[in-house]
CSV table of C-alpha atoms and ligand atoms in Angstrom, one decimal:
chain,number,residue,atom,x,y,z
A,1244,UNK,CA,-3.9,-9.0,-3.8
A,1245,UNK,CA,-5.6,-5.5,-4.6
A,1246,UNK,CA,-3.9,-3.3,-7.8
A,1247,UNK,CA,-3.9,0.7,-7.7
A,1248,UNK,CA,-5.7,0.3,-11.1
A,1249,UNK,CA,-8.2,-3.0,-9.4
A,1250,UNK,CA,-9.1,0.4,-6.9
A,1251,UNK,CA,-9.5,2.7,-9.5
A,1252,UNK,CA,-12.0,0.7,-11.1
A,1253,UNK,CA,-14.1,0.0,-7.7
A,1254,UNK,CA,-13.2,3.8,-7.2
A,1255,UNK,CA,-15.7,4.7,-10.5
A,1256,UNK,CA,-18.6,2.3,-9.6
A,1257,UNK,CA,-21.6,3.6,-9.0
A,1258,UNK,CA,-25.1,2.4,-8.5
A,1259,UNK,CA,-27.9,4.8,-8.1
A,1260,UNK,CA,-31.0,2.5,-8.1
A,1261,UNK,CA,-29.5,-0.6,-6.7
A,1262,UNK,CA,-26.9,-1.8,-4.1
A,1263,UNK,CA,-23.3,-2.1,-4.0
A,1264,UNK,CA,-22.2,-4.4,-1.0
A,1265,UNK,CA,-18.7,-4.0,0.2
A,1266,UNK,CA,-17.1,-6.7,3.0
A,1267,UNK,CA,-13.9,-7.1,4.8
A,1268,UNK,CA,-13.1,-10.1,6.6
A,1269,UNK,CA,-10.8,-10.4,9.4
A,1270,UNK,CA,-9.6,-14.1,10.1
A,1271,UNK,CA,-8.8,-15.3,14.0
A,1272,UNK,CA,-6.2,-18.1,14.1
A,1273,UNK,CA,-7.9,-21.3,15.6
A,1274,UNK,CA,-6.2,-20.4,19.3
A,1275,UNK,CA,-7.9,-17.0,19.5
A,1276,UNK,CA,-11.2,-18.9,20.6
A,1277,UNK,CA,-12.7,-15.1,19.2
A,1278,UNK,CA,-13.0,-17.2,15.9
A,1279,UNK,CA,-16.5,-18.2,16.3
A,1280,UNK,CA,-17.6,-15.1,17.5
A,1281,UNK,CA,-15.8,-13.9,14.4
A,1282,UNK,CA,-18.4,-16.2,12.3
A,1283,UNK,CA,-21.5,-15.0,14.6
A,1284,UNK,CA,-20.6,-11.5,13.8
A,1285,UNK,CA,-20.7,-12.2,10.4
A,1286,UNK,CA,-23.9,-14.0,9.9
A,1287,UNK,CA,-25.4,-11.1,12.2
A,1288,UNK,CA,-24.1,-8.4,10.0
A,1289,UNK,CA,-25.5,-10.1,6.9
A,1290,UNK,CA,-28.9,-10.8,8.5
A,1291,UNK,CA,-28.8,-6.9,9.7
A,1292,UNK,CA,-28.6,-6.0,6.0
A,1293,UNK,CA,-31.1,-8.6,4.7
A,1294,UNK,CA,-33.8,-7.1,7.1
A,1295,UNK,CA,-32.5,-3.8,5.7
A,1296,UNK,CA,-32.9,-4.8,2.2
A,1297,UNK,CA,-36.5,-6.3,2.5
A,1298,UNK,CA,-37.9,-3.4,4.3
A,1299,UNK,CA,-37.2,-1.3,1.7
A,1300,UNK,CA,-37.4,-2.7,-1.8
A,1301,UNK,CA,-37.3,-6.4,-3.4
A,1302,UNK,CA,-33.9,-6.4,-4.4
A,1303,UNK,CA,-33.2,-10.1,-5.3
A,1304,UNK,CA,-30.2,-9.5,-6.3
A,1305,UNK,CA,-28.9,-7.7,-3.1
A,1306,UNK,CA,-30.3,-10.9,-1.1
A,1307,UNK,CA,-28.4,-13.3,-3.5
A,1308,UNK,CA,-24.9,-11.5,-3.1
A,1309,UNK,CA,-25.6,-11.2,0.7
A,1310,UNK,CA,-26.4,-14.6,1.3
A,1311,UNK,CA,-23.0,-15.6,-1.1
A,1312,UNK,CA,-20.7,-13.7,1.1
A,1313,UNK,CA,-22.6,-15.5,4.0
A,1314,UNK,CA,-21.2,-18.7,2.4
A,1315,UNK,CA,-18.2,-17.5,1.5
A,1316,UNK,CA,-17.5,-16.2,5.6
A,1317,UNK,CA,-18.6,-19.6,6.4
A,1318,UNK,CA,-16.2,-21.4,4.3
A,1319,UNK,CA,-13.1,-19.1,5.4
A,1320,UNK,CA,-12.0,-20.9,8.0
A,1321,UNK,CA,-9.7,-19.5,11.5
A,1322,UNK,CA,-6.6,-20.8,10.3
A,1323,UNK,CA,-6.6,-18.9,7.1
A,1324,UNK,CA,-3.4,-16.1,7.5
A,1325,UNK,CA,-5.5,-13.4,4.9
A,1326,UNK,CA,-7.9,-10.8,5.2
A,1327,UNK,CA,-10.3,-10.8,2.7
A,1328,UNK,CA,-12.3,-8.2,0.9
A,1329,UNK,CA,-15.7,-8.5,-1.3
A,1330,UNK,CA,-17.2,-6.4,-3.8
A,1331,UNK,CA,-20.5,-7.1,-5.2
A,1332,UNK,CA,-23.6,-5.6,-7.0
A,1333,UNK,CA,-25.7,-8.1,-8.4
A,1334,UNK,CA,-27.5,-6.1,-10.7
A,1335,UNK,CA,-24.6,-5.2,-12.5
A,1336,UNK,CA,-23.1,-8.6,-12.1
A,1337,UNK,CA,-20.3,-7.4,-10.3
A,1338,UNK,CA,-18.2,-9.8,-8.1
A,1339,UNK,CA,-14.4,-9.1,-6.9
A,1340,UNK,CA,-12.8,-11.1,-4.3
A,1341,UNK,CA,-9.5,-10.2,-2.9
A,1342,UNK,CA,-7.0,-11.1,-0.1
A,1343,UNK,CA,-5.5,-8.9,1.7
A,1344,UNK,CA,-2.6,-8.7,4.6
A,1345,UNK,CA,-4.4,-9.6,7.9
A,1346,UNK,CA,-5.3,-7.3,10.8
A,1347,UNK,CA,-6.4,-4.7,8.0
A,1348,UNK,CA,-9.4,-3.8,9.4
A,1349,UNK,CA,-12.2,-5.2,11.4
A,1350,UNK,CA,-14.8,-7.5,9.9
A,1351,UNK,CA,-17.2,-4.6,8.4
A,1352,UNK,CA,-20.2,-5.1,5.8
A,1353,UNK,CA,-21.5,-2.2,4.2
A,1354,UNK,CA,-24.2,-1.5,1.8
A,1355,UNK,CA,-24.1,1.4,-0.1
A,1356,UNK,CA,-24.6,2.9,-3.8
A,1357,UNK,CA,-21.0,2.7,-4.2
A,1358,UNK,CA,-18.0,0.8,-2.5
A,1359,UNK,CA,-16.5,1.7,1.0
A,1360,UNK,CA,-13.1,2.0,0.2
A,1361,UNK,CA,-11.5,3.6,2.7
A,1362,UNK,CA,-10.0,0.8,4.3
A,1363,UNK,CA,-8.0,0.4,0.8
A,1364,UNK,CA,-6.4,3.9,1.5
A,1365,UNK,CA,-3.6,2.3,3.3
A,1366,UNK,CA,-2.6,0.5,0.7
A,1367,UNK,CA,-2.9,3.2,-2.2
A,1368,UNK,CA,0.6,4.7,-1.0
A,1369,UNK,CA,1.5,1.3,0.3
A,1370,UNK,CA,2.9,-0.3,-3.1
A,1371,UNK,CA,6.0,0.4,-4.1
A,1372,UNK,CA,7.3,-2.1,-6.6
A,1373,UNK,CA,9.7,-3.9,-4.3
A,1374,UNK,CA,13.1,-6.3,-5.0
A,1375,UNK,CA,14.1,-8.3,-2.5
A,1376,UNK,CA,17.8,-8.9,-3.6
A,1377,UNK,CA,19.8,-12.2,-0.6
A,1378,UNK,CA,23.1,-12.2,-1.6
A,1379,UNK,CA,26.2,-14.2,-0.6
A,1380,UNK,CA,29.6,-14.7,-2.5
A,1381,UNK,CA,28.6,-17.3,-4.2
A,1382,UNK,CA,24.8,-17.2,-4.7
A,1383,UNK,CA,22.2,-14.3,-5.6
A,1384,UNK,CA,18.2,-14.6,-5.6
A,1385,UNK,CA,15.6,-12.3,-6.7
A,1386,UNK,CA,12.1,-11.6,-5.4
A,1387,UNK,CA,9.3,-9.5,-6.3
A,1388,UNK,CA,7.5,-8.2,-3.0
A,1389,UNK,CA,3.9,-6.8,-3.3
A,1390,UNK,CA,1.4,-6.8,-0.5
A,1391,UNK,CA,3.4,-9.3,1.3
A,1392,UNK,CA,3.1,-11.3,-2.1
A,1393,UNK,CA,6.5,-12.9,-2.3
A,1394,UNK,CA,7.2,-14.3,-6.0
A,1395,UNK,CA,10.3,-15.8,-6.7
A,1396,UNK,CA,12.6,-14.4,-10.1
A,1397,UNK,CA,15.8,-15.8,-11.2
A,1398,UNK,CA,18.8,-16.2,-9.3
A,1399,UNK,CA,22.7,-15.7,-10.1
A,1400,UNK,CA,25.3,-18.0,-9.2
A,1401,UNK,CA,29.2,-19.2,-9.4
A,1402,UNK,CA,30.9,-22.3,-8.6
A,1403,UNK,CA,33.4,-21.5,-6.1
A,1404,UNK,CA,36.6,-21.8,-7.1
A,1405,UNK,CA,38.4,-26.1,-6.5
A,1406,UNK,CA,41.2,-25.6,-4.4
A,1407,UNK,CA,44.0,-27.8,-6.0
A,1408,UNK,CA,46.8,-29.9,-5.7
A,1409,UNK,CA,49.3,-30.1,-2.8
A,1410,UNK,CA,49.1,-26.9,-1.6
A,1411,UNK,CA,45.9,-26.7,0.1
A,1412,UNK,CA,46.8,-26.6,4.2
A,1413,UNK,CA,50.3,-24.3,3.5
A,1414,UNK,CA,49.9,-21.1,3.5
A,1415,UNK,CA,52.6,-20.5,1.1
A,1416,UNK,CA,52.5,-19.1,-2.8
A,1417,UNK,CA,50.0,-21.0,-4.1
A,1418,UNK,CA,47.8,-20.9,-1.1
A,1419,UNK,CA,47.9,-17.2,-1.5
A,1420,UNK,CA,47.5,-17.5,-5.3
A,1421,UNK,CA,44.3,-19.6,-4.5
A,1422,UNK,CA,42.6,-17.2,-1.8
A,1423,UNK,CA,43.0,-14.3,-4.1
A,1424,UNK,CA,41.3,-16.2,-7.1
A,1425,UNK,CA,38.5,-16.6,-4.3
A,1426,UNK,CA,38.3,-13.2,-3.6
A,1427,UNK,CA,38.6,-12.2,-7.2
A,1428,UNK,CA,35.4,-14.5,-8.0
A,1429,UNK,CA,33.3,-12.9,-4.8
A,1430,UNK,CA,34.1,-9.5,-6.4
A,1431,UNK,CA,33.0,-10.6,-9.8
A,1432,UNK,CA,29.9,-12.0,-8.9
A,1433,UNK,CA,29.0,-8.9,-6.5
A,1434,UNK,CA,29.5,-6.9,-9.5
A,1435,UNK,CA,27.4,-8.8,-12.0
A,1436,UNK,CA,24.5,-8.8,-9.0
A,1437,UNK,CA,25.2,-4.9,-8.6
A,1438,UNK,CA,24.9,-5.1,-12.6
A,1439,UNK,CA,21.6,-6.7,-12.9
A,1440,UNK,CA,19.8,-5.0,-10.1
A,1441,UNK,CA,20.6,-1.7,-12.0
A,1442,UNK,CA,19.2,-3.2,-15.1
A,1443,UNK,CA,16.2,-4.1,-13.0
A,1444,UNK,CA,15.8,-0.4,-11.3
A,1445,UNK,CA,16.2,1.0,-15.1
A,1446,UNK,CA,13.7,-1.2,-16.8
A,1447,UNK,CA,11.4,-0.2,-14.1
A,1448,UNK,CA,10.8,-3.5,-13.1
A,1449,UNK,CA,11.2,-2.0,-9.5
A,1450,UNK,CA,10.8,1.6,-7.3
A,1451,UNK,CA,12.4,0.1,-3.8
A,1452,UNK,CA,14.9,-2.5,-2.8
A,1453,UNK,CA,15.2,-4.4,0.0
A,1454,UNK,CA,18.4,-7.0,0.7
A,1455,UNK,CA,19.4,-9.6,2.7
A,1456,UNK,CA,23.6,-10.1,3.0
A,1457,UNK,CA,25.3,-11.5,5.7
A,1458,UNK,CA,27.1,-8.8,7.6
A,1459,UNK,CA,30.4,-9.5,6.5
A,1460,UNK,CA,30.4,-9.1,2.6
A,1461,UNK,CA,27.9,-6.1,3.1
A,1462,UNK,CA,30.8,-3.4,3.2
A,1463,UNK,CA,31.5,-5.3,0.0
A,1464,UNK,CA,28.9,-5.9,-1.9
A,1465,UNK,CA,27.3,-1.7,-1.3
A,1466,UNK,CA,30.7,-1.0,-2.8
A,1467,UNK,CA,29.8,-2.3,-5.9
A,1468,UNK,CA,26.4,-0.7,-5.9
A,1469,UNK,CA,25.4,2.2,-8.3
A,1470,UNK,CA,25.0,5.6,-6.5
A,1471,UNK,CA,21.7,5.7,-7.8
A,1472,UNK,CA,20.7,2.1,-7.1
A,1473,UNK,CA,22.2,2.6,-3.5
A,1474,UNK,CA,19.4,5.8,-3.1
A,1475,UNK,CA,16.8,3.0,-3.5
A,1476,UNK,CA,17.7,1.1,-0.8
A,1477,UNK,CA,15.0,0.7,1.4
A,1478,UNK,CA,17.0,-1.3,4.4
A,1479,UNK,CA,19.0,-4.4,4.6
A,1480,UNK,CA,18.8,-7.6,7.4
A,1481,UNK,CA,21.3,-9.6,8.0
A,1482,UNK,CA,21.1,-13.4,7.2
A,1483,UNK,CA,22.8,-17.1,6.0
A,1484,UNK,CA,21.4,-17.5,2.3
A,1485,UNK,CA,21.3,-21.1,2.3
A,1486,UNK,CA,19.4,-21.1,5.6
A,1487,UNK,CA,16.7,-18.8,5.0
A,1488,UNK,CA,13.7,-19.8,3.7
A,1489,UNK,CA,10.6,-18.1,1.4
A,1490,UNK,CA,8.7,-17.2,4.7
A,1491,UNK,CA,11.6,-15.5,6.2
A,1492,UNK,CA,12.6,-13.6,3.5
A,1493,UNK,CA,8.8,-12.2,3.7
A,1494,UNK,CA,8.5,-11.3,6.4
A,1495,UNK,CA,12.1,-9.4,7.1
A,1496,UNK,CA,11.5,-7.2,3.7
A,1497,UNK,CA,8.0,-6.9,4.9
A,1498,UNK,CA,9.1,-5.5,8.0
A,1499,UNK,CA,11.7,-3.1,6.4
A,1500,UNK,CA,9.4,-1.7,4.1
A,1501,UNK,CA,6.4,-1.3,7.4
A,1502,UNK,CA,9.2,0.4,9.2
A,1503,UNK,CA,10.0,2.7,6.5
A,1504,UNK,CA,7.2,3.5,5.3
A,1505,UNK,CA,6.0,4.2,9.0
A,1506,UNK,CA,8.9,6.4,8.7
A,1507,UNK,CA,7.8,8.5,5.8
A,1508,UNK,CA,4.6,8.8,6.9
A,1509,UNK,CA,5.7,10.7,10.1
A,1510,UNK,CA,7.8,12.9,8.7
A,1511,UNK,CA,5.4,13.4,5.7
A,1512,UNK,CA,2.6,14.3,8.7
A,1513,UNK,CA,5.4,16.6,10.2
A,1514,UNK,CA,5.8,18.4,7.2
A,1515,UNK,CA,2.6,18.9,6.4
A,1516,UNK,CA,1.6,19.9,10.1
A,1517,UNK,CA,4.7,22.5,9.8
A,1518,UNK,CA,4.0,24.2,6.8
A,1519,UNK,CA,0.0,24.5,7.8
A,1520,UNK,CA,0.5,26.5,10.8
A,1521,UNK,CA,3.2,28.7,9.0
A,1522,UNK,CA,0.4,29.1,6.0
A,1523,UNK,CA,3.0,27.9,3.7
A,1524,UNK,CA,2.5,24.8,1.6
A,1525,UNK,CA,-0.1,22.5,3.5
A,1526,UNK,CA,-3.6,22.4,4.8
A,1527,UNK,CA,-5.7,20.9,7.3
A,1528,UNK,CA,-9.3,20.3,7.7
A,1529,UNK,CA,-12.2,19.0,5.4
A,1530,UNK,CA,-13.3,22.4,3.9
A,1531,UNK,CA,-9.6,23.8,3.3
A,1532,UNK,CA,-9.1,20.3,1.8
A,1533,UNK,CA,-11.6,20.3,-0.4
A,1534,UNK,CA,-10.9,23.8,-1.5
A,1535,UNK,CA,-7.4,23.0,-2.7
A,1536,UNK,CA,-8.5,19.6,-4.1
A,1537,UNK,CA,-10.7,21.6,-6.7
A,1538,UNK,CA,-8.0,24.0,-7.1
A,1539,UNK,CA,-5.4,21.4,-8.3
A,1540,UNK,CA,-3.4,22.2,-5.8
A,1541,UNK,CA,-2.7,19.2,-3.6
A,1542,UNK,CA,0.0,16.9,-3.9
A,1543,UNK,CA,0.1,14.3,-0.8
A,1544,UNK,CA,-3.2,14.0,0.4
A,1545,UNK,CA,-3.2,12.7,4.3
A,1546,UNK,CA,-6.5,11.1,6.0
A,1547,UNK,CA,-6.6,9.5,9.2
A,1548,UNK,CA,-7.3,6.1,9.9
A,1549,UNK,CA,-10.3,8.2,12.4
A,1550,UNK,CA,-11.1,10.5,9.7
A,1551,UNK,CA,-15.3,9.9,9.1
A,1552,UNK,CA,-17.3,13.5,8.0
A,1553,UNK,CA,-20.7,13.3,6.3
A,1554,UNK,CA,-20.9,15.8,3.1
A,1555,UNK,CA,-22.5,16.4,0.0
A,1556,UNK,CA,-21.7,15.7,-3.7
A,1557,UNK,CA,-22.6,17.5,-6.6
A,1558,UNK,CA,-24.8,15.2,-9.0
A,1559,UNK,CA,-23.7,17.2,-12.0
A,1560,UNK,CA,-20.4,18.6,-11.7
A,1561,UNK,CA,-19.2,16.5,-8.3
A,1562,UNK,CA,-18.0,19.2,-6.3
A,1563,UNK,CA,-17.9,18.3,-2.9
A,1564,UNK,CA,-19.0,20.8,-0.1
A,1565,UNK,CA,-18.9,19.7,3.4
A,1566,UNK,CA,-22.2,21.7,4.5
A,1567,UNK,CA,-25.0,19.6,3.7
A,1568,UNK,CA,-26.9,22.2,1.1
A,1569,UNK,CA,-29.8,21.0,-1.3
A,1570,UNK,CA,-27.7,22.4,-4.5
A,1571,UNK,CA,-24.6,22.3,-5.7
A,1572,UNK,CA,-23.3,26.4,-4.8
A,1573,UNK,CA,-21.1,25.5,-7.9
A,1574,UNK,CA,-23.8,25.1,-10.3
A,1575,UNK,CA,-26.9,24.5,-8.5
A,1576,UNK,CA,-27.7,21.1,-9.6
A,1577,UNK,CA,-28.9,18.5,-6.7
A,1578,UNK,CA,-26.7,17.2,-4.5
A,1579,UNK,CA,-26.5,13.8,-2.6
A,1580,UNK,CA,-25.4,13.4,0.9
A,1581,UNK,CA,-22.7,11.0,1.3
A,1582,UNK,CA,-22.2,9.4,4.4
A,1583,UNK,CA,-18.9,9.4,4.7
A,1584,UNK,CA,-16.6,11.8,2.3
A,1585,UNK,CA,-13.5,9.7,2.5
A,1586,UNK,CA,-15.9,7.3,0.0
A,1587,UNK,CA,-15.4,10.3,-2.2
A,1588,UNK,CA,-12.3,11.3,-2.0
A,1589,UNK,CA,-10.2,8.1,-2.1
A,1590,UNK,CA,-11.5,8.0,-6.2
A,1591,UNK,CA,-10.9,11.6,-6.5
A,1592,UNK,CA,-6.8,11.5,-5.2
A,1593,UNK,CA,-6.8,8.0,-7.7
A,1594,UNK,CA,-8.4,10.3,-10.8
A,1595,UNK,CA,-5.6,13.4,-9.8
A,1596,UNK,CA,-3.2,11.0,-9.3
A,1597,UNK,CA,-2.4,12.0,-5.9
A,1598,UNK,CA,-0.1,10.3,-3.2
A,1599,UNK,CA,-1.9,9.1,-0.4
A,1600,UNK,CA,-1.2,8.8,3.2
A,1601,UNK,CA,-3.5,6.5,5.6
A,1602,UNK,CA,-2.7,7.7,9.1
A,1603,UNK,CA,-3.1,5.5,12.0
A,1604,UNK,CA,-2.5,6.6,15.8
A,1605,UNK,CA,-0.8,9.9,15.6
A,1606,UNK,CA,-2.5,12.6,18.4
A,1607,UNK,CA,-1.1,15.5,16.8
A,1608,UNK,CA,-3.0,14.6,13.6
A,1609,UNK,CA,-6.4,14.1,15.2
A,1610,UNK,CA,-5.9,17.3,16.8
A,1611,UNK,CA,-6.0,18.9,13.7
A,1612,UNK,CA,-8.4,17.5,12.2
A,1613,UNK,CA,-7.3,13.8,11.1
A,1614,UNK,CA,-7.1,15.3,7.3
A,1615,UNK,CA,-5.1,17.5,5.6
A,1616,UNK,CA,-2.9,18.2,2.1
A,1617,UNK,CA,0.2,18.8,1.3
A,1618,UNK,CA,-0.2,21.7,-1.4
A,1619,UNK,CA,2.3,22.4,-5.1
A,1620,UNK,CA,1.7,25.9,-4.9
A,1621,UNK,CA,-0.7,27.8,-3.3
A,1622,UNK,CA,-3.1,29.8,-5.8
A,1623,UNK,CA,-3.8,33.0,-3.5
A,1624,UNK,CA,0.0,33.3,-2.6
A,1625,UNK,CA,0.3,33.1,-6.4
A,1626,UNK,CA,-2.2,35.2,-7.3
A,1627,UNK,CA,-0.9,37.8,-4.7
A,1628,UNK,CA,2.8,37.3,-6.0
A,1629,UNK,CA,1.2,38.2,-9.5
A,1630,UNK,CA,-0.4,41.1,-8.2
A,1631,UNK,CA,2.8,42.2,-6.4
A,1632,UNK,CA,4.9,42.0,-9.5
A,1633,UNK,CA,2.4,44.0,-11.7
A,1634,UNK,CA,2.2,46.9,-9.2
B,1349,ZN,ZN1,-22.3,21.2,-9.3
């Protein structure tokens, strides 16, 4: 799959005599019989650009990675469960392939001096390093969940405890005697998966967890869990260990973490929404955007899924103005009209370091205006708190 720092870099290319080629592939299973118009699609929209690319210069090299992601479409056949995504300039001898979830986004082609990335948006604030933690009283395993990746770590387990000796079938002493020793071993082994898990959290080796625990040594097991780990607990399902298998566990944690990040993401619009109209500490709309992204302000910066507004960019200082002037009212160098600012602004919240929220189907959010920041502070309530104090 696609890194944060694998975006970054197709964030910063740029190509101003030349062509960048950018395609996302949506696979049909076999039984949607849309597959093969999938494949016509995709031989049209690579002929649309070849025509394209003769009429207006002899780009070889444009023709070349066209023609490869033809052969590429063709070779990907129905069945295949991924999306896929291409990035390629030819001139620079640039070619990145990745797979990504399915039903990311339609089957698009797009040539362009630089990649269209604003598919990738969703997934910029989409990655939390996840644990999947199944746990019984006897058994533990460990996953790493990325993208709907699942990779397998280590695992912890105990013997269960032999029952001996005549006393198995009474329940006298020594049956007694033997069910605490079982108990005593489940609590031991829930506290040395507890154990490691906090070890995991503080090496960093993961932000989120996820687990899977049959419902009856739950209570049990979140006993022995650190406050702190416990906070990072993302949402638990209930299963058999021994009966589930790689597939399942994928797609319950990937279900937990699309639920809760679904979650975040409306109350994160909320919020934002909320504090706009009160003037407080959000804004929506391009140009109030832009304004607090040059002022350093933003810290959550929210684009809808609809979000498409043509603007210009500074060639010299890349300030980004969403009337379409010659020069740069910055510094009055040239600008270039972008089709599409989102192509611009997905680098520029990667370069701030900004979080990121793709928003897909929420009216409220169209209405006002499909983009819109979550602000720190607020420089002119600042500057007018300043001026307050000093008077
Ligand atoms: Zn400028």
């Amino acid at each position: 799959m696609i890194t944060r720092e694998e975006i970054r870099e197709l964030a910063e290319f740029k190509i101003d005599r030349g062509r960048a080629v950018t395609f996302y592939f949506e696979p049909r299973t076999p039984q949607d019989k849309s597959h093969r118009e999938e494949a016509i699609l995709v031989k049209e929209l690579v002929r649309n650009a070849l025509r394209e690319a003769e009429k207006n210069e002899k780009n070889g090299s444009l023709k070349a990675d066209l023609n490869r992601i033809l052969a590429l479409a063709e070779s990907l056949h129905g069945n295949q469960a991924r999306a896929k995504a291409v990035f390629a300039c030819g001139q620079r001898n640039f070619w990145r392939e990745f797979d990504l979830p399915p039903q990311f986004t339609p089957t698009q082609l797009f040539v362009n001096q630089q990649f269209h990335l604003k598919p990738l948006a969703q997934l910029v604030g989409a990655q939390p390093r996840l644990w999947a933690v199944i746990v019984d009283r006897q058994r533990a395993r460990f996953f790493e969940l990325r993208l709907d990746e699942l990779k397998e770590r280590e695992g912890l387990f105990r013997t269960p405890p032999v029952r001996q000796g005549r006393s198995d079938g009474f329940s006298g002493y020594d049956g007694g005697h033997t069910q605490r020793r079982i108990e005593d071993e489940a609590r031991h082994h829930f506290k040395d998966v507890a154990e490691h898990v906090k070890d995991g959290l503080e090496r960093g080796l993961f932000e989120s967890l996820i687990i899977g625990c049959h419902d009856t040594s739950w209570h049990e097991f979140e006993a022995q869990l650190h406050p702190y780990v416990r906070r990072r607990v993302l949402g638990r399902f209930s299963t058999e260990v021994a009966k589930l298998s790689n597939d399942q566990i994928r797609e319950q944690a990937s279900r937990i973490l699309h639920e809760s990040l679904a979650r975040r993401r409306h109350e994160m619009v909320r919020e934002v929404l909320d504090q706009a109209k009160s003037n407080s500490r959000g804004v929506t709309g391009l140009r109030r955007v832009l304004r607090s992204l040059e002022l350093g302000e933003v810290q959550t910066l929210l684009l809808g899924s609809n979000f498409r507004h043509a603007a210009v960019e500074c060639t010299g200082c890349r300030h980004l103005e969403a009337h379409l002037v010659r020069s740069c009212p910055a510094c009055g160098r040239e600008t270039r009209e972008l089709e599409d600012v989102s192509d611009a602004l997905i680098p520029l919240a990667l370069r701030q370091g900004l979080e990121l929220f793709y928003v897909k189907d929420d009216q409220e959010f169209d209405r006002a205006g499909n983009i819109a920041a979550l602000l720190r502070f607020r420089t002119d309530q600042r500057r007018g708190r300043i001026e307050r104090a000093a008077s």
